[in-house]
Each structure stands twice: as C-alpha cells, then as structure tokens.
C-alpha cells in the first residue's frame, strides 16, 4: 500500500505541493481563530450533573437578573489612606465608565457598577477597616474568561491609567481580571513555545544533516500541518464542537514533536537508500518501508488521545479528540507532503554533501558501540534502568496536585497585584465568594421556625474550616449579628411606640387603634413570639422574652 502511495506522490509531487500549500492558505485566511470560537471559560466544561452547575442554574432561576455572568473587581489604594478626592473619584466611576463617550465595549458589556458612595449599605464590604483601600464591583453581561470580557477588562485598565488621581493606585482583578491575565499568559506562552520549538528544530536538523534544504522539510511539513489542523478545528468549533481556546499550546508541542519525528524517519531512510539507488527509487522505498512504521506510531497516539473522549471533565473530553485530529493531519502531511518535497529536490536535498552518499554496514560509530554493549549484557542494562527509574518513583507519594490560578500568572500582572492588595486589606475570599443555595419548598422562610433553621445552618457554615464569614438572611452583615428587625424585643418596642397616644390624639382616634385589625395584629405577634420560642428553646429562658410575651398576652386580653 505504501509503495503505491509513494509512486503516486513522487509522480505527482508538484500537485501535492500545490494542494497542501493552497489548503494551508485557505485555512489561514478563512478558518475561524480558535481563540475566538473556542471556549475559554473552564466552568463551561464541567458535567451538567455537577453540583456547582446545577446550583448555578437553580440560582439563576430563583433570582433572575441578580446573578452576573462575570465580575471584575476594581481595587483602589493609597499607602497613607484614601483621601476625599479619591473617594469622589471612585464614586464617579459609573459615569466615567458608562457615560457619554465611553468605549462601546464597556457600554455593551458592563451591566452595573457598585461603589460605597452609591450604595452606603455595602460600605462594610467595599471599604477596608484601615481606610487604605476600597473596592468597586463591576458586573459584566458576559463571562470573565470570554473574549469580550477580556476586552472590557483591558479597556477598564486603560481608562484607569488615563484618569487616576496622582498617587492613587488602581488595579483590575477579580475573576474577569485574573481570567484575562491567564488567557493572555497562555497566548504569550504559545507564541514563545512556537518560536523556541522552531529554533530548536532548525538548529538540531542543521547539526544532524548540515543541509539547509533537508532542515526545511520538517518545518514545511509541520507548519502546513499545524495551520491546516487549526483551521479544521476552528471550523469544527464554529459548528458546535466543544474546543478549548487554549488548545494551541498543546498543538504546538504535539504537532511539532511528532511531525519532526515522522519527517526525520523519512529523510534518514531516504539518505540511506540514496547509497543504492537514484533519488526517485530511494524515495519510493523509503516511504514504502517507513510509511507503515510512522502510521502505526501515529495510530497509537490517535487512539490514546481519542480515549480521552470518555472523560467526565469537558475540557479533557474535547482536548483529546481535537489533538487526535491534529495528529491525523500531521500523519497525512508526513506521508504525502514530505515525500513530495523530497522528490522536488532529489539528491540536492542534502546539498552541499549530496555527492558523499555511501553504504555502510552499521558496525561502526558510537551508536553501534552502544548497541553492542546493550545486547551483550541485557539483564544488567535492564536492572540498571529499573533502578534508575525506580528512584524518582519513590517520591511519588509526596506528589501533590495544585490548581492555583494566581501562581500561574506573572508576578507583576495587574490581576495578581490587585489580588495582593485585597488580601492585605480585605478578606481574600470576598473576590469570589461561594454561594450556597438553600431550597425549602414546603417552608415559609419568613416564619419563625424557618428563620431559626436558617440561623442554625448559618452557624454550621460559619464554623466550617476555611470559612471566614457568612452572609445570609439572618446575618446580612456577615458578622453573625442578628438584624434589629429579627429581635422580638425591638419589634415589641416599635409596636408599643406606635400604641402610645401622641399629643393631639382624640379618644376617637385611640378607639380606632383598637379595632379588629389591631386585635388580629396582637394575636399574630403573640403567635410569632411563641413560634420563636418553640424553634429556639433557649429564648424561653431569657427574662426579657418571658416578660415581653406576658405583657403582650395581657395587652391582648385587655383589648
């Protein structure tokens, strides 16, 4: 089969070269960019049945419009403490970001900006206790890891750099800020990896063959295969196939690695065959004998990567088959484009040493000596290798996996710097709090018993390891303090104040206060206090509780 393929490729080498170059040009010019059509939000790859995904859907259903898809946190700080001018600037952020003349990406992406100046009730969360730092929360209509969210973050940073008062430091962090820095770092790493890989391949091939045309063969094959594979995956992603936008990083390493191997195998075999035959016959025999080897090697990799499709995590499930596609494209390019390129130059492929091909029996040279040493003492060599590989394996139990997104970012990045400011002056979990959704279809959450259950749940969460504070209905301040509206003594005091006759009240007005609605209200108040006592027996031991309940019952009886 491969002999026939070799004859076809060598015979129509110009057609194959034109086909591959044209296909690469089409993919480069017209295929969607993976970074734009691929998914960058890692949470979108989670299984639908995962608890966080289910909770997110329920949260959006229970509180429609209250949950923002993405959030950016603006952190402002001044070493000596924020000034009045600083706070005035922070208070003017909504007008600055969303006002007339604001960039379109901010107007269409930013849905709300929360500041302590506009929302004084949020001041305990948005202002640090030491007065050095303050937070402004920017809610986005898109995910923080999405491309549009990244554009909004970059525009926010540019806006702050142009308008910040002198001496005031401003950073954009939070999920959107950190996510933007993460994706930018991944793209930068891909570019660096590509450059370093190309340079290494060129240097190694020039050192091995000392022939510039031979060194170009792997680069041509790899480059064309990479561009075509990216184009194919871009179209698949546009059609609905889940593909990660960071796939490029994996593709560069894998395609360049296996592509170099495949072309080196072919070039080396052609060089050996040139000692016995003309270039056309040497190329045909090389493809015929090596084609099966590289096909089997590629098939093993393709099957292994395709097996990742059974993973539960969507990113792993999509990355494996996507990389398998790129390996398949590289294999086809290696079997067709590389031989066509070799046939184009013939014996001149190895210029300036194209006249020095000679046959050898393989019994000389360092590799032949190494082979003889291994075959003479196979057991000794095997035992030595097992020991050498076993020593690092002894440290496997101490291996710990870690998913710390901040540690993967550049130390001087804006998102990481802003997080450090938050960590110094606020609770670091404030940037990305965990939301716990409580469902009680059969309960009225405003009833005394339900409030008592919520209180116990609140206390259990607050006592959990790693939890700094809990904000809930029964403690909206996050400080475990019961709101005044939930205190029976204050409720009764407010009721009593309303029942006290005011100056100018007539007897007729006082009588109207004691109509049936008032009697019903007193009865409901008594039932409310009794329900609190039943839900929390500790209340019944308080003198204030017993006195308030007795007074209320006496008042109800008198009425």
Coordinates of C-alpha atoms in Angstrom, one line a residue:
X1 CA 0.0 0.0 0.0
X2 CA 2.7 2.5 1.0
X3 CA 4.8 1.5 -2.1
X4 CA 1.8 2.5 -4.3
X5 CA 1.3 5.7 -2.3
X6 CA 5.0 6.6 -2.7
X7 CA 4.8 6.1 -6.5
X8 CA 1.7 8.4 -6.7
X9 CA 3.2 11.1 -4.5
X10 CA 6.6 11.1 -6.3
X11 CA 4.9 11.1 -9.8
X12 CA 2.5 14.0 -8.9
X13 CA 4.8 15.7 -6.4
X14 CA 4.1 19.2 -7.8
X15 CA 0.3 18.7 -7.5
X16 CA 0.7 17.5 -3.9
X17 CA 2.8 20.5 -3.0
X18 CA 0.3 22.9 -4.6
X19 CA -2.6 21.2 -2.9
X20 CA -1.1 21.4 0.6
X21 CA 0.1 25.0 0.3
X22 CA -3.3 26.0 -1.1
X23 CA -5.1 24.2 1.7
X24 CA -2.9 25.9 4.3
X25 CA -3.6 29.3 2.7
X26 CA -7.4 28.7 2.8
X27 CA -7.3 27.6 6.4
X28 CA -5.1 30.6 7.4
X29 CA -7.3 33.1 5.6
X30 CA -10.8 31.8 6.1
X31 CA -10.9 29.5 9.1
X32 CA -12.1 30.8 12.4
X33 CA -9.5 31.5 15.0
X34 CA -9.5 29.0 17.8
X35 CA -9.1 31.8 20.4
X36 CA -12.4 33.3 19.2
X37 CA -14.6 30.3 18.6
X38 CA -13.1 28.0 21.3
X39 CA -14.4 28.1 24.9
X40 CA -12.2 29.9 27.4
X41 CA -14.5 29.6 30.5
X42 CA -13.4 26.3 32.2
X43 CA -16.6 26.1 34.1
X44 CA -18.5 25.5 30.8
X45 CA -16.6 22.2 30.5
X46 CA -18.0 20.8 33.8
X47 CA -20.5 18.0 33.6
X48 CA -24.1 19.1 33.6
X49 CA -24.8 16.9 36.6
X50 CA -22.0 18.5 38.7
X51 CA -23.3 20.2 41.8
X52 CA -22.0 23.6 41.0
X53 CA -23.6 23.6 37.6
X54 CA -27.0 22.5 39.0
X55 CA -26.7 25.1 41.7
X56 CA -25.9 27.8 39.2
X57 CA -29.0 27.0 37.1
X58 CA -31.2 27.0 40.2
X59 CA -29.7 30.3 41.4
X60 CA -30.4 31.9 38.0
X61 CA -33.9 30.6 38.1
X62 CA -34.6 31.7 41.7
X63 CA -33.0 35.1 41.3
X64 CA -33.3 36.1 37.6
X65 CA -31.3 39.1 36.8
X66 CA -29.5 39.2 40.1
X67 CA -26.5 36.9 39.1
X68 CA -24.0 38.5 36.8
X69 CA -22.2 36.1 34.4
X70 CA -18.9 37.8 35.1
X71 CA -17.4 40.2 37.6
X72 CA -14.4 42.5 37.6
X73 CA -13.1 44.0 40.9
X74 CA -11.5 47.4 40.8
X75 CA -9.2 47.9 43.8
X76 CA -8.1 51.4 44.8
X77 CA -5.4 52.0 47.4
X78 CA -3.2 54.8 48.7
X79 CA -0.4 54.0 51.3
X80 CA -1.3 56.9 53.6
X81 CA -5.1 56.3 53.3
X82 CA -7.7 57.3 50.8
X83 CA -8.5 61.0 50.5
X84 CA -11.8 62.7 49.9
X85 CA -10.7 63.3 46.3
X86 CA -10.0 59.6 45.9
X87 CA -13.5 58.6 47.2
X88 CA -15.1 61.2 45.0
X89 CA -13.2 59.7 42.0
X90 CA -14.4 56.2 43.0
X91 CA -18.0 57.5 43.4
X92 CA -17.9 58.9 39.8
X93 CA -16.9 55.6 38.3
X94 CA -20.4 54.7 36.9
X95 CA -20.5 58.0 35.0
X96 CA -16.9 57.6 33.9
X97 CA -17.3 54.0 32.6
X98 CA -20.9 54.2 31.3
X99 CA -21.3 57.9 30.5
X100 CA -21.4 59.7 27.2
X101 CA -18.3 59.0 25.1
X102 CA -17.4 55.8 26.9
X103 CA -15.9 53.0 24.8
X104 CA -18.5 50.8 23.2
X105 CA -17.1 47.6 24.7
X106 CA -17.8 49.0 28.2
X107 CA -21.3 50.3 27.4
X108 CA -22.3 46.9 25.9
X109 CA -20.5 44.7 28.5
X110 CA -20.7 46.4 31.8
X111 CA -24.2 46.0 33.4
X112 CA -23.7 47.6 36.8
X113 CA -21.0 49.2 39.0
X114 CA -21.3 49.0 42.8
X115 CA -19.5 51.6 44.9
X116 CA -19.7 52.5 48.6
X117 CA -20.6 56.1 47.5
X118 CA -23.7 55.0 45.6
X119 CA -24.5 52.1 47.9
X120 CA -23.7 53.1 51.5
X121 CA -25.1 49.8 52.9
X122 CA -22.3 48.0 51.1
X123 CA -19.6 50.1 52.7
X124 CA -18.5 47.4 55.2
X125 CA -17.6 45.1 52.3
X126 CA -16.3 47.7 49.9
X127 CA -14.1 49.8 52.2
X128 CA -11.2 48.4 54.3
X129 CA -11.2 49.0 58.0
X130 CA -7.9 50.8 57.9
X131 CA -9.1 53.3 55.2
X132 CA -6.3 52.4 52.9
X133 CA -8.2 50.5 50.2
X134 CA -11.6 50.5 48.6
X135 CA -13.3 48.2 46.1
X136 CA -15.7 48.9 43.3
X137 CA -17.6 45.8 41.9
X138 CA -18.2 45.8 38.1
X139 CA -20.8 43.3 37.0
X140 CA -20.4 42.1 33.4
X141 CA -23.0 40.7 31.0
X142 CA -20.5 38.1 29.7
X143 CA -18.2 35.6 31.4
X144 CA -15.0 36.8 32.8
X145 CA -13.0 34.3 30.8
X146 CA -14.7 35.2 27.5
X147 CA -13.1 37.2 24.8
X148 CA -15.5 40.1 25.1
X149 CA -15.0 40.1 28.9
X150 CA -11.2 40.3 28.3
X151 CA -11.7 43.3 26.0
X152 CA -13.7 45.1 28.7
X153 CA -11.0 44.4 31.3
X154 CA -8.3 45.8 29.1
X155 CA -10.4 48.9 28.4
X156 CA -11.0 49.4 32.2
X157 CA -7.3 49.2 32.8
X158 CA -6.6 51.8 30.1
X159 CA -9.3 54.0 31.5
X160 CA -7.9 53.9 35.0
X161 CA -4.4 54.5 33.7
X162 CA -5.6 57.7 32.0
X163 CA -7.8 59.1 34.8
X164 CA -6.5 58.0 38.2
X165 CA -5.7 60.9 40.6
X166 CA -2.0 61.2 41.3
X167 CA -0.8 58.8 43.9
X168 CA -3.9 56.6 43.8
X169 CA -3.2 53.0 42.7
X170 CA -5.9 51.2 40.8
X171 CA -5.9 47.6 39.7
X172 CA -8.5 45.4 37.9
X173 CA -8.7 42.0 39.5
X174 CA -11.5 39.5 40.4
X175 CA -12.5 36.6 38.2
X176 CA -12.6 38.7 35.0
X177 CA -9.2 40.4 35.7
X178 CA -7.4 37.2 36.7
X179 CA -9.1 35.3 33.8
X180 CA -7.9 37.9 31.3
X181 CA -4.4 37.7 32.5
X182 CA -4.5 33.9 32.5
X183 CA -5.6 33.8 28.8
X184 CA -3.1 36.5 27.8
X185 CA -0.3 34.5 29.5
X186 CA -1.4 31.3 27.7
X187 CA -1.3 33.1 24.3
X188 CA 2.1 34.5 25.1
X189 CA 3.3 31.1 26.2
X190 CA 2.0 29.6 22.9
X191 CA 3.9 32.2 20.9
X192 CA 7.1 31.7 22.8
X193 CA 6.8 27.9 22.6
X194 CA 6.3 28.2 18.8
X195 CA 9.4 30.3 18.4
X196 CA 11.6 28.2 20.7
X197 CA 10.4 25.0 19.0
X198 CA 11.1 26.2 15.5
X199 CA 14.6 27.4 16.5
X200 CA 15.4 24.2 18.2
X201 CA 14.2 22.1 15.3
X202 CA 16.2 24.1 12.8
X203 CA 19.4 24.0 15.0
X204 CA 19.1 20.3 15.6
X205 CA 18.4 19.4 11.9
X206 CA 21.2 21.6 10.7
X207 CA 23.6 20.0 13.2
X208 CA 22.5 16.5 12.1
X209 CA 22.3 16.9 8.3
X210 CA 24.3 20.1 7.8
X211 CA 22.0 20.7 4.8
X212 CA 19.6 23.7 4.8
X213 CA 17.1 22.1 2.3
X214 CA 16.8 19.0 4.4
X215 CA 16.2 21.1 7.5
X216 CA 13.4 22.9 5.8
X217 CA 11.5 19.6 5.1
X218 CA 10.3 19.1 8.7
X219 CA 9.5 22.8 9.1
X220 CA 7.4 22.8 5.9
X221 CA 5.5 19.7 6.9
X222 CA 4.9 20.8 10.5
X223 CA 4.0 24.3 9.6
X224 CA 1.5 23.3 7.0
X225 CA 0.0 20.5 9.2
X226 CA -0.3 22.9 12.1
X227 CA -2.1 25.6 10.1
X228 CA -4.5 23.0 8.4
X229 CA -5.2 21.3 11.8
X230 CA -6.0 24.7 13.4
X231 CA -8.3 25.5 10.5
X232 CA -10.2 22.2 10.7
X233 CA -10.6 22.5 14.5
X234 CA -11.7 26.1 14.1
X235 CA -14.5 25.1 11.7
X236 CA -15.5 22.2 14.0
X237 CA -15.7 24.6 17.0
X238 CA -17.8 27.0 14.9
X239 CA -20.1 24.1 14.1
X240 CA -20.7 23.5 17.8
X241 CA -17.9 21.1 18.8
X242 CA -16.6 21.9 22.3
X243 CA -12.9 23.0 21.9
X244 CA -10.8 24.9 24.4
X245 CA -9.4 28.2 23.2
X246 CA -6.1 27.3 24.9
X247 CA -5.7 24.2 22.6
X248 CA -3.0 25.9 20.6
X249 CA -0.4 25.5 23.4
X250 CA -0.9 21.7 23.3
X251 CA -1.0 21.6 19.5
X252 CA 2.3 23.3 19.1
X253 CA 4.2 20.9 21.3
X254 CA 2.5 17.8 19.9
X255 CA 2.4 18.6 16.2
X256 CA 6.0 19.9 16.2
X257 CA 7.1 16.9 18.2
X258 CA 5.6 14.0 16.2
X259 CA 5.9 15.9 12.9
X260 CA 9.6 16.2 13.4
X261 CA 9.9 12.5 14.2
X262 CA 8.0 11.5 11.1
X263 CA 10.0 13.6 8.7
X264 CA 13.3 12.7 10.3
X265 CA 12.4 9.0 9.8
X266 CA 11.7 9.6 6.2
X267 CA 14.7 11.8 5.5
X268 CA 17.1 9.4 7.2
X269 CA 15.8 6.5 5.3
X270 CA 16.0 8.3 2.0
X271 CA 19.6 9.2 2.8
X272 CA 20.4 5.6 3.4
X273 CA 18.6 4.5 0.2
X274 CA 20.4 7.1 -1.9
X275 CA 23.6 5.0 -1.5
X276 CA 21.9 2.2 -3.6
X277 CA 19.6 4.0 -6.0
X278 CA 18.6 7.2 -7.7
X279 CA 16.5 9.7 -5.7
X280 CA 13.1 8.6 -7.1
X281 CA 13.7 4.9 -6.3
X282 CA 15.2 5.8 -2.9
X283 CA 12.2 8.0 -2.0
X284 CA 9.7 5.2 -3.0
X285 CA 11.5 2.6 -1.0
X286 CA 11.8 5.0 2.0
X287 CA 8.1 5.7 2.1
X288 CA 7.2 2.1 1.4
X289 CA 9.3 0.9 4.4
X290 CA 8.9 3.8 6.8
X291 CA 5.2 4.6 6.0
X292 CA 3.9 1.7 8.0
X293 CA 6.1 2.5 10.9
X294 CA 5.0 6.1 11.3
X295 CA 1.4 5.2 10.6
X296 CA 1.4 2.6 13.4
X297 CA 3.1 5.2 15.7
X298 CA 0.5 7.8 14.8
X299 CA -2.4 5.4 15.2
X300 CA -1.2 4.6 18.7
X301 CA -1.2 8.3 19.6
X302 CA -4.5 8.9 17.9
X303 CA -6.2 6.0 19.7
X304 CA -4.8 7.1 23.0
X305 CA -5.9 10.7 22.6
X306 CA -9.3 9.6 21.4
X307 CA -9.8 7.6 24.5
X308 CA -9.9 10.8 26.4
X309 CA -13.4 11.3 25.0
X310 CA -14.8 9.2 27.8
X311 CA -13.6 11.7 30.5
X312 CA -16.2 13.5 32.6
X313 CA -14.5 16.8 32.5
X314 CA -15.4 18.5 29.3
X315 CA -12.0 20.1 28.6
X316 CA -10.2 16.7 28.8
X317 CA -13.0 15.2 26.7
X318 CA -12.6 17.7 24.0
X319 CA -8.8 18.2 24.0
X320 CA -8.1 14.5 23.4
X321 CA -10.1 14.1 20.2
X322 CA -9.0 17.6 19.0
X323 CA -5.3 16.6 19.4
X324 CA -6.1 13.3 17.7
X325 CA -7.4 15.3 14.7
X326 CA -4.2 17.3 14.6
X327 CA -2.0 14.2 14.7
X328 CA -4.1 12.6 11.9
X329 CA -3.5 15.7 9.7
X330 CA 0.2 15.6 10.6
X331 CA 0.4 11.9 9.6
X332 CA -1.2 12.6 6.2
X333 CA 1.1 15.5 5.6
X334 CA 4.1 13.4 6.6
X335 CA 3.1 10.6 4.1
X336 CA 2.3 13.0 1.2
X337 CA 3.8 16.4 1.6
X338 CA 7.2 15.4 2.9
X339 CA 7.9 12.8 0.0
X340 CA 6.7 15.4 -2.5
X341 CA 9.2 17.9 -1.1
X342 CA 11.9 15.3 -1.1
X343 CA 11.1 14.5 -4.7
X344 CA 11.2 18.1 -5.7
X345 CA 14.9 18.5 -4.8
X346 CA 16.1 14.9 -5.3
X347 CA 19.8 14.3 -4.5
X348 CA 20.3 18.1 -4.0
X349 CA 18.2 17.9 -0.8
X350 CA 21.4 17.2 1.1
X351 CA 23.4 20.0 -0.5
X352 CA 26.3 20.7 -0.1
X353 CA 27.0 17.0 0.8
X354 CA 24.8 15.4 -1.9
X355 CA 27.7 13.6 -3.6
X356 CA 29.0 11.8 -0.5
X357 CA 26.4 9.0 0.0
X358 CA 27.9 5.6 0.6
X359 CA 26.8 2.3 2.0
X360 CA 27.8 1.2 5.5
X361 CA 27.2 -2.0 7.5
X362 CA 26.2 -0.2 10.7
X363 CA 29.1 -1.8 12.7
X364 CA 31.0 1.4 13.3
X365 CA 30.2 4.6 15.2
X366 CA 29.1 5.4 18.7
X367 CA 25.5 4.1 18.2
X368 CA 26.8 0.8 17.0
X369 CA 29.1 0.5 20.1
X370 CA 26.1 1.3 22.4
X371 CA 24.0 -1.4 20.7
X372 CA 26.7 -4.0 21.2
X373 CA 27.1 -3.1 24.9
X374 CA 23.3 -3.4 25.5
X375 CA 23.0 -6.7 23.6
X376 CA 26.0 -8.3 25.4
X377 CA 24.5 -7.6 28.9
X378 CA 20.8 -7.2 28.5
X379 CA 19.9 -8.2 32.1
X380 CA 22.4 -5.8 33.6
X381 CA 21.2 -3.0 31.5
X382 CA 17.6 -3.7 32.3
X383 CA 18.3 -3.9 36.0
X384 CA 20.2 -0.6 35.9
X385 CA 17.4 1.1 34.1
X386 CA 14.7 -0.2 36.5
X387 CA 16.8 1.1 39.5
X388 CA 17.4 4.5 37.8
X389 CA 13.7 4.9 37.0
X390 CA 12.6 3.5 40.4
X391 CA 14.5 6.1 42.5
X392 CA 12.3 9.0 41.3
X393 CA 9.2 6.8 41.7
X394 CA 9.9 6.6 45.4
X395 CA 8.9 10.3 45.7
X396 CA 5.5 9.8 44.1
X397 CA 3.6 9.7 47.4
X398 CA 4.8 13.2 48.1
X399 CA 3.4 14.5 44.8
X400 CA 0.5 16.9 45.3
X401 CA -1.6 18.4 42.6
X402 CA -2.5 22.1 42.9
X403 CA -4.8 24.3 41.0
X404 CA -3.7 27.8 41.9
X405 CA -4.5 30.1 39.1
X406 CA -2.7 33.0 40.7
X407 CA 0.6 31.2 40.9
X408 CA 0.5 30.6 37.1
X409 CA 0.3 34.4 36.4
X410 CA 3.2 36.7 36.1
X411 CA 4.2 38.2 39.5
X412 CA 3.8 41.8 38.2
X413 CA 0.5 41.2 36.4
X414 CA -2.4 43.7 37.2
X415 CA -4.8 41.0 38.3
X416 CA -2.3 39.4 40.7
X417 CA -1.2 42.8 42.1
X418 CA -4.8 43.7 42.8
X419 CA -5.4 40.4 44.5
X420 CA -2.5 41.1 46.8
X421 CA -4.0 44.5 47.8
X422 CA -7.3 42.8 48.5
X423 CA -5.5 40.1 50.5
X424 CA -3.8 42.7 52.7
X425 CA -6.8 44.8 53.5
X426 CA -9.9 42.6 53.0
X427 CA -11.0 39.0 53.3
X428 CA -9.4 37.5 50.1
X429 CA -12.5 35.2 49.7
X430 CA -14.5 38.4 49.1
X431 CA -13.4 38.4 45.4
X432 CA -15.0 35.1 44.7
X433 CA -17.4 34.0 47.5
X434 CA -19.0 30.6 47.5
X435 CA -22.8 30.8 47.1
X436 CA -24.9 28.2 49.0
X437 CA -28.4 27.8 47.7
X438 CA -31.0 26.5 50.2
X439 CA -34.3 25.2 48.9
X440 CA -37.2 24.6 51.2
X441 CA -40.4 24.3 49.1
X442 CA -42.6 23.4 52.0
X443 CA -41.5 26.1 54.3
X444 CA -42.1 29.8 54.5
X445 CA -38.6 31.3 55.0
X446 CA -40.0 34.3 56.9
X447 CA -41.7 32.1 59.5
X448 CA -40.1 31.9 63.0
X449 CA -39.3 28.2 62.7
X450 CA -37.7 28.7 59.3
X451 CA -35.6 31.6 60.4
X452 CA -34.4 29.5 63.3
X453 CA -33.4 26.8 60.9
X454 CA -31.6 29.3 58.7
X455 CA -29.8 30.5 61.8
X456 CA -28.5 27.1 62.6
X457 CA -27.5 26.5 59.0
X458 CA -25.7 29.8 59.1
X459 CA -23.8 28.9 62.2
X460 CA -22.8 25.5 60.8
X461 CA -21.4 27.1 57.7
X462 CA -19.6 29.8 59.7
X463 CA -17.9 27.1 61.8
X464 CA -16.7 25.2 58.7
X465 CA -12.9 25.0 58.1
X466 CA -11.6 27.8 55.8
X467 CA -14.8 29.9 56.1
X468 CA -14.0 33.5 57.2
X469 CA -17.6 34.9 57.3
X470 CA -21.1 34.0 56.1
X471 CA -23.7 36.5 54.8
X472 CA -27.3 35.3 55.0
X473 CA -30.8 36.4 55.6
X474 CA -30.4 36.1 59.3
X475 CA -27.0 37.8 59.3
X476 CA -26.7 40.1 56.3
X477 CA -23.8 41.9 57.7
X478 CA -21.6 38.8 57.7
X479 CA -20.7 39.4 61.4
X480 CA -23.2 36.9 62.9
X481 CA -25.2 39.7 64.4
X482 CA -29.0 39.3 64.2
X483 CA -30.7 42.2 62.4
X484 CA -32.8 44.5 64.5
X485 CA -35.9 43.5 62.6
X486 CA -35.5 40.0 63.8
X487 CA -35.2 40.9 67.5
X488 CA -38.5 40.3 69.4
X489 CA -37.7 43.0 72.0
X490 CA -37.1 45.6 69.3
X491 CA -40.2 44.5 67.4
X492 CA -42.3 44.9 70.6
X493 CA -40.7 48.3 71.4
X494 CA -41.6 49.5 68.0
X495 CA -45.2 48.2 68.4
X496 CA -45.5 49.8 71.8
X497 CA -44.2 53.1 70.5
X498 CA -46.9 53.1 67.9
X499 CA -49.6 52.3 70.5
X500 CA -48.6 55.3 72.8
X501 CA -51.1 58.1 72.4
X502 CA -49.5 61.2 70.8
X503 CA -50.2 64.8 71.7
X504 CA -53.4 65.9 70.0
X505 CA -54.8 62.4 69.7
X506 CA -58.6 62.2 70.4
X507 CA -60.5 59.4 72.1
X508 CA -62.0 58.6 68.8
X509 CA -58.5 58.1 67.3
X510 CA -57.5 55.9 70.2
X511 CA -60.5 53.7 69.7
X512 CA -59.7 53.2 66.1
X513 CA -56.3 51.9 67.1
X514 CA -58.1 49.1 69.0
X515 CA -60.3 47.8 66.1
X516 CA -60.2 44.2 64.9
X517 CA -57.1 44.7 62.8
X518 CA -55.2 45.7 65.9
X519 CA -56.5 42.8 67.8
X520 CA -55.5 40.5 65.0
X521 CA -52.1 42.0 64.9
X522 CA -51.6 41.4 68.7
X523 CA -52.7 37.8 68.2
X524 CA -50.2 37.3 65.3
X525 CA -47.5 38.9 67.4
X526 CA -48.1 36.5 70.2
X527 CA -48.1 33.6 67.8
X528 CA -44.9 34.9 66.3
X529 CA -43.1 35.0 69.7
X530 CA -44.4 31.6 70.7
X531 CA -43.1 30.2 67.4
X532 CA -39.7 31.7 68.1
X533 CA -39.7 30.1 71.5
X534 CA -40.6 26.7 70.0
X535 CA -38.0 26.9 67.3
X536 CA -35.3 28.1 69.7
X537 CA -35.9 26.9 73.3
X538 CA -33.0 28.9 74.5
X539 CA -35.1 32.1 74.1
X540 CA -37.7 30.9 76.6
X541 CA -35.0 31.0 79.3
X542 CA -34.5 34.7 78.8
X543 CA -36.3 37.0 81.2
X544 CA -36.8 39.6 78.5
X545 CA -38.5 37.1 76.3
X546 CA -40.9 35.8 79.0
X547 CA -41.7 39.4 80.2
X548 CA -42.4 40.5 76.6
X549 CA -44.6 37.6 75.9
X550 CA -46.5 38.0 79.2
X551 CA -47.1 41.7 78.5
X552 CA -48.3 41.0 75.0
X553 CA -50.8 38.4 76.2
X554 CA -52.0 40.7 78.9
X555 CA -52.5 43.5 76.3
X556 CA -54.3 41.1 74.0
X557 CA -56.7 40.1 76.9
X558 CA -57.3 43.7 77.9
X559 CA -58.2 44.6 74.3

